[in-house]
PDB file of C-alpha atoms in Angstrom:
ATOM      1  CA  MET A 413     166.661  76.683 134.251  1.00 56.00           C
ATOM      2  CA  GLN A 414     169.745  78.264 132.706  1.00 71.00           C
ATOM      3  CA  VAL A 415     172.067  76.071 130.664  1.00 80.00           C
ATOM      4  CA  ALA A 416     175.762  76.929 130.705  1.00 85.00           C
ATOM      5  CA  LEU A 417     177.143  77.262 127.185  1.00 86.00           C
ATOM      6  CA  ARG A 418     180.705  77.567 128.453  1.00 90.00           C
ATOM      7  CA  GLU A 419     182.575  77.774 131.714  1.00 90.00           C
ATOM      8  CA  ILE A 420     185.750  79.829 132.141  1.00 91.00           C
ATOM      9  CA  GLY A 421     187.074  79.251 135.643  1.00 90.00           C
ATOM     10  CA  ASN A 422     184.250  80.298 137.972  1.00 93.00           C
ATOM     11  CA  CYS A 423     182.469  82.188 135.160  1.00 95.00           C
ATOM     12  CA  VAL A 424     179.469  80.731 133.348  1.00 96.00           C
ATOM     13  CA  ILE A 425     178.421  81.992 129.914  1.00 97.00           C
ATOM     14  CA  ARG A 426     174.756  81.438 129.172  1.00 97.00           C
ATOM     15  CA  ARG A 427     171.864  82.878 127.222  1.00 97.00           C
ATOM     16  CA  CYS A 428     170.426  86.077 128.593  1.00 97.00           C
ATOM     17  CA  ASP A 429     167.062  85.895 130.321  1.00 96.00           C
ATOM     18  CA  LEU A 430     164.515  88.713 130.574  1.00 95.00           C
ATOM     19  CA  SER A 431     165.355  88.956 134.282  1.00 96.00           C
ATOM     20  CA  ASP A 432     169.014  89.704 133.346  1.00 97.00           C
ATOM     21  CA  LEU A 433     168.266  92.873 131.375  1.00 97.00           C
ATOM     22  CA  ILE A 434     168.550  95.384 134.231  1.00 97.00           C
ATOM     23  CA  SER A 435     171.993  94.024 135.193  1.00 97.00           C
ATOM     24  CA  THR A 436     172.983  94.021 131.516  1.00 97.00           C
ATOM     25  CA  MET A 437     171.993  97.683 131.205  1.00 97.00           C
ATOM     26  CA  GLU A 438     173.969  98.508 134.359  1.00 97.00           C
ATOM     27  CA  ILE A 439     177.101  96.881 132.877  1.00 98.00           C
ATOM     28  CA  ASN A 440     176.577  98.915 129.701  1.00 96.00           C
ATOM     29  CA  LEU A 441     176.233 102.161 131.690  1.00 95.00           C
ATOM     30  CA  LYS A 442     179.408 101.430 133.702  1.00 96.00           C
ATOM     31  CA  THR A 443     181.611 100.393 130.792  1.00 95.00           C
ATOM     32  CA  LEU A 444     180.543 102.015 127.512  1.00 91.00           C
ATOM     33  CA  PRO A 445     179.681 105.527 126.344  1.00 88.00           C
ATOM     34  CA  GLU A 446     176.952 104.186 123.986  1.00 85.00           C
ATOM     35  CA  HIS A 447     173.626 103.509 125.700  1.00 88.00           C
ATOM     36  CA  TYR A 448     170.327 102.057 124.520  1.00 92.00           C
ATOM     37  CA  SER A 449     166.663 102.137 125.518  1.00 93.00           C
ATOM     38  CA  ASP A 450     165.078  99.374 127.588  1.00 92.00           C
ATOM     39  CA  TYR A 451     162.991  98.462 124.557  1.00 95.00           C
ATOM     40  CA  PHE A 452     166.108  98.014 122.403  1.00 96.00           C
ATOM     41  CA  TYR A 453     167.523  95.397 124.782  1.00 97.00           C
ATOM     42  CA  GLU A 454     164.173  93.610 124.920  1.00 97.00           C
ATOM     43  CA  SER A 455     163.814  93.606 121.139  1.00 97.00           C
ATOM     44  CA  LEU A 456     167.328  92.162 120.594  1.00 97.00           C
ATOM     45  CA  LEU A 457     166.683  89.467 123.192  1.00 97.00           C
ATOM     46  CA  ALA A 458     163.430  88.542 121.442  1.00 97.00           C
ATOM     47  CA  GLU A 459     165.026  88.631 117.959  1.00 95.00           C
ATOM     48  CA  LEU A 460     168.218  86.668 118.561  1.00 96.00           C
ATOM     49  CA  PRO A 461     168.361  84.978 121.983  1.00 96.00           C
ATOM     50  CA  GLU A 462     170.968  82.559 120.598  1.00 96.00           C
ATOM     51  CA  ALA A 463     173.490  85.426 120.479  1.00 97.00           C
ATOM     52  CA  PHE A 464     172.381  87.577 123.430  1.00 98.00           C
ATOM     53  CA  LEU A 465     174.579  86.100 126.119  1.00 98.00           C
ATOM     54  CA  VAL A 466     175.685  86.953 129.631  1.00 98.00           C
ATOM     55  CA  ALA A 467     178.704  86.047 131.746  1.00 98.00           C
ATOM     56  CA  GLU A 468     177.982  85.267 135.385  1.00 97.00           C
ATOM     57  CA  VAL A 469     180.339  84.849 138.362  1.00 96.00           C
ATOM     58  CA  ASP A 470     178.838  83.789 141.700  1.00 94.00           C
ATOM     59  CA  LYS A 471     175.301  84.778 140.593  1.00 92.00           C
ATOM     60  CA  LYS A 472     176.532  88.254 139.523  1.00 96.00           C
ATOM     61  CA  LEU A 473     176.478  89.342 135.875  1.00 97.00           C
ATOM     62  CA  VAL A 474     179.916  90.584 134.838  1.00 98.00           C
ATOM     63  CA  GLY A 475     179.581  90.807 131.053  1.00 98.00           C
ATOM     64  CA  TYR A 476     177.278  90.497 128.070  1.00 98.00           C
ATOM     65  CA  ILE A 477     177.121  90.434 124.293  1.00 98.00           C
ATOM     66  CA  MET A 478     174.097  91.231 122.163  1.00 98.00           C
ATOM     67  CA  CYS A 479     173.680  90.781 118.435  1.00 98.00           C
ATOM     68  CA  LYS A 480     171.041  91.199 115.763  1.00 97.00           C
ATOM     69  CA  ILE A 481     170.439  89.875 112.267  1.00 97.00           C
ATOM     70  CA  GLU A 482     170.467  92.126 109.211  1.00 97.00           C
ATOM     71  CA  TYR A 483     170.202  91.670 105.477  1.00 96.00           C
ATOM     72  CA  GLY A 484     172.541  93.721 103.346  1.00 94.00           C
ATOM     73  CA  PHE A 485     175.603  93.883 101.183  1.00 94.00           C
ATOM     74  CA  SER A 486     178.347  91.470 102.084  1.00 94.00           C
ATOM     75  CA  ASN A 487     181.559  92.690 103.657  1.00 93.00           C
ATOM     76  CA  PHE A 488     183.353  90.016 101.591  1.00 92.00           C
ATOM     77  CA  LYS A 489     181.638  89.547  98.207  1.00 86.00           C
ATOM     78  CA  LYS A 490     181.238  92.198  95.570  1.00 82.00           C
ATOM     79  CA  LEU A 491     177.543  92.741  94.899  1.00 78.00           C
ATOM     80  CA  GLY A 492     176.616  90.010  97.367  1.00 79.00           C
ATOM     81  CA  PHE A 493     173.410  90.447  99.377  1.00 89.00           C
ATOM     82  CA  VAL A 494     173.590  88.312 102.502  1.00 94.00           C
ATOM     83  CA  LYS A 495     172.116  87.497 105.885  1.00 96.00           C
ATOM     84  CA  LYS A 496     174.580  88.734 108.486  1.00 97.00           C
ATOM     85  CA  GLY A 497     174.913  89.007 112.200  1.00 97.00           C
ATOM     86  CA  HIS A 498     175.870  92.305 113.808  1.00 98.00           C
ATOM     87  CA  VAL A 499     177.508  92.502 117.230  1.00 98.00           C
ATOM     88  CA  VAL A 500     175.678  95.512 118.642  1.00 97.00           C
ATOM     89  CA  SER A 501     177.430  95.639 121.999  1.00 96.00           C
ATOM     90  CA  VAL A 502     179.838  93.615 124.117  1.00 96.00           C
ATOM     91  CA  ALA A 503     181.168  94.553 127.536  1.00 96.00           C
ATOM     92  CA  VAL A 504     182.883  93.038 130.566  1.00 97.00           C
ATOM     93  CA  LEU A 505     183.222  94.828 133.902  1.00 97.00           C
ATOM     94  CA  PRO A 506     186.811  96.143 134.319  1.00 96.00           C
ATOM     95  CA  GLU A 507     187.661  93.938 137.306  1.00 96.00           C
ATOM     96  CA  TYR A 508     186.774  90.802 135.270  1.00 96.00           C
ATOM     97  CA  ARG A 509     188.751  91.644 132.142  1.00 94.00           C
ATOM     98  CA  ARG A 510     191.812  89.701 130.933  1.00 93.00           C
ATOM     99  CA  LYS A 511     190.302  86.409 132.109  1.00 95.00           C
ATOM    100  CA  GLY A 512     188.986  85.135 128.758  1.00 96.00           C
ATOM    101  CA  ILE A 513     185.385  86.187 129.431  1.00 97.00           C
ATOM    102  CA  GLY A 514     185.104  88.587 126.483  1.00 96.00           C
ATOM    103  CA  GLU A 515     186.650  86.005 124.179  1.00 96.00           C
ATOM    104  CA  GLY A 516     184.198  83.364 125.417  1.00 97.00           C
ATOM    105  CA  LEU A 517     181.247  85.693 124.883  1.00 98.00           C
ATOM    106  CA  VAL A 518     182.317  86.458 121.301  1.00 97.00           C
ATOM    107  CA  GLN A 519     182.985  82.792 120.493  1.00 97.00           C
ATOM    108  CA  GLU A 520     179.609  81.681 121.820  1.00 96.00           C
ATOM    109  CA  SER A 521     177.806  84.495 119.979  1.00 97.00           C
ATOM    110  CA  ILE A 522     179.467  83.346 116.750  1.00 97.00           C
ATOM    111  CA  GLY A 523     177.885  79.957 117.414  1.00 96.00           C
ATOM    112  CA  GLY A 524     174.502  81.594 118.027  1.00 95.00           C
ATOM    113  CA  VAL A 525     174.679  83.580 114.792  1.00 97.00           C
ATOM    114  CA  LYS A 526     175.690  80.432 112.880  1.00 97.00           C
ATOM    115  CA  LEU A 527     172.596  78.652 114.255  1.00 95.00           C
ATOM    116  CA  LYS A 528     170.589  81.240 112.315  1.00 96.00           C
ATOM    117  CA  LYS A 529     172.564  80.435 109.129  1.00 96.00           C
ATOM    118  CA  CYS A 530     174.117  83.891 108.778  1.00 96.00           C
ATOM    119  CA  ASP A 531     176.821  84.202 106.114  1.00 96.00           C
ATOM    120  CA  GLU A 532     178.989  86.529 108.180  1.00 97.00           C
ATOM    121  CA  LEU A 533     179.215  88.474 111.426  1.00 98.00           C
ATOM    122  CA  TYR A 534     180.452  92.028 111.757  1.00 98.00           C
ATOM    123  CA  LEU A 535     181.056  94.649 114.423  1.00 98.00           C
ATOM    124  CA  GLU A 536     182.405  98.129 114.935  1.00 97.00           C
ATOM    125  CA  VAL A 537     185.218  98.783 117.384  1.00 97.00           C
ATOM    126  CA  ARG A 538     186.991 101.968 118.401  1.00 96.00           C
ATOM    127  CA  CYS A 539     190.300 102.304 116.547  1.00 97.00           C
ATOM    128  CA  SER A 540     191.959 103.109 119.893  1.00 96.00           C
ATOM    129  CA  ASN A 541     190.727  99.863 121.493  1.00 95.00           C
ATOM    130  CA  ASN A 542     193.832  97.867 120.623  1.00 95.00           C
ATOM    131  CA  GLU A 543     193.070  94.991 122.996  1.00 92.00           C
ATOM    132  CA  ALA A 544     189.638  94.417 121.467  1.00 94.00           C
ATOM    133  CA  VAL A 545     190.995  94.670 117.907  1.00 97.00           C
ATOM    134  CA  LYS A 546     193.659  92.045 118.738  1.00 96.00           C
ATOM    135  CA  LEU A 547     191.034  89.778 120.313  1.00 96.00           C
ATOM    136  CA  TYR A 548     188.746  89.997 117.280  1.00 97.00           C
ATOM    137  CA  GLU A 549     191.661  89.304 114.936  1.00 98.00           C
ATOM    138  CA  LYS A 550     192.610  86.272 117.048  1.00 96.00           C
ATOM    139  CA  LEU A 551     189.035  84.989 116.562  1.00 96.00           C
ATOM    140  CA  GLY A 552     189.217  85.402 112.779  1.00 97.00           C
ATOM    141  CA  PHE A 553     187.734  88.864 112.234  1.00 98.00           C
ATOM    142  CA  ILE A 554     189.336  91.027 109.554  1.00 98.00           C
ATOM    143  CA  ILE A 555     189.423  94.836 109.457  1.00 98.00           C
ATOM    144  CA  LYS A 556     187.346  95.639 106.374  1.00 97.00           C
ATOM    145  CA  GLN A 557     187.044  99.399 106.615  1.00 96.00           C
ATOM    146  CA  ARG A 558     187.721 102.480 108.749  1.00 98.00           C
ATOM    147  CA  LEU A 559     184.562 104.427 109.575  1.00 97.00           C
ATOM    148  CA  LYS A 560     185.412 108.099 110.033  1.00 97.00           C
ATOM    149  CA  ALA A 561     183.934 109.842 113.108  1.00 97.00           C
ATOM    150  CA  TYR A 562     181.709 106.819 113.785  1.00 95.00           C
ATOM    151  CA  TYR A 563     181.275 107.503 117.492  1.00 92.00           C
ATOM    152  CA  ARG A 564     179.508 110.501 119.045  1.00 88.00           C
ATOM    153  CA  ASP A 565     182.803 111.797 120.414  1.00 91.00           C
ATOM    154  CA  GLY A 566     184.237 111.839 116.876  1.00 94.00           C
ATOM    155  CA  GLU A 567     186.470 108.771 117.174  1.00 95.00           C
ATOM    156  CA  ASP A 568     186.852 106.489 114.159  1.00 97.00           C
ATOM    157  CA  ALA A 569     185.825 102.841 114.232  1.00 97.00           C
ATOM    158  CA  TYR A 570     187.063  99.786 112.430  1.00 98.00           C
ATOM    159  CA  LEU A 571     184.406  97.685 110.790  1.00 98.00           C
ATOM    160  CA  MET A 572     185.584  94.116 111.373  1.00 98.00           C
ATOM    161  CA  ALA A 573     183.938  91.005 109.955  1.00 98.00           C
ATOM    162  CA  ILE A 574     184.231  87.238 109.820  1.00 98.00           C
ATOM    163  CA  GLU A 575     182.832  85.073 107.037  1.00 96.00           C
ATOM    164  CA  PHE A 576     181.349  81.638 107.651  1.00 95.00           C
ATOM    165  CA  ALA A 577     181.694  78.611 105.403  1.00 87.00           C
ATOM    166  CA  TYR A 578     179.040  75.929 105.841  1.00 81.00           C
TER     167      TYR A 578
END
């Protein structure tokens, strides 16, 4: 049985299930230029199910977010080595955007990463994706760095991060 983490109108945000992966991959193919292997999705679901979430409207998946845990240098502390979450991918089908679904997915994934006692969460976002940058800033993320030619097509990315205080 799936437990709703959050409801936004007729949309339910819940943890991803193995049976959701094909629909999740289809959303990725329709909305983003970056694609991943079947195994990659399965491994992220196994590693961090608390922050691999889907958005569902009338039994149809309309969005997802998937994260992983890494250990590395802090985006906030000089010389700090920390446990951090990484938003690998987040997407919402175009016809379901501007309804708060992406924001809900990010907020709930923050909660999932915090359950694992991560010190921070970071992501990369296209510099041209102004709406996403504004959303992440609204949720407390800070632009920490510009990554030159980060994407395959040569576009730069912002590395954005949020630090958690426990």
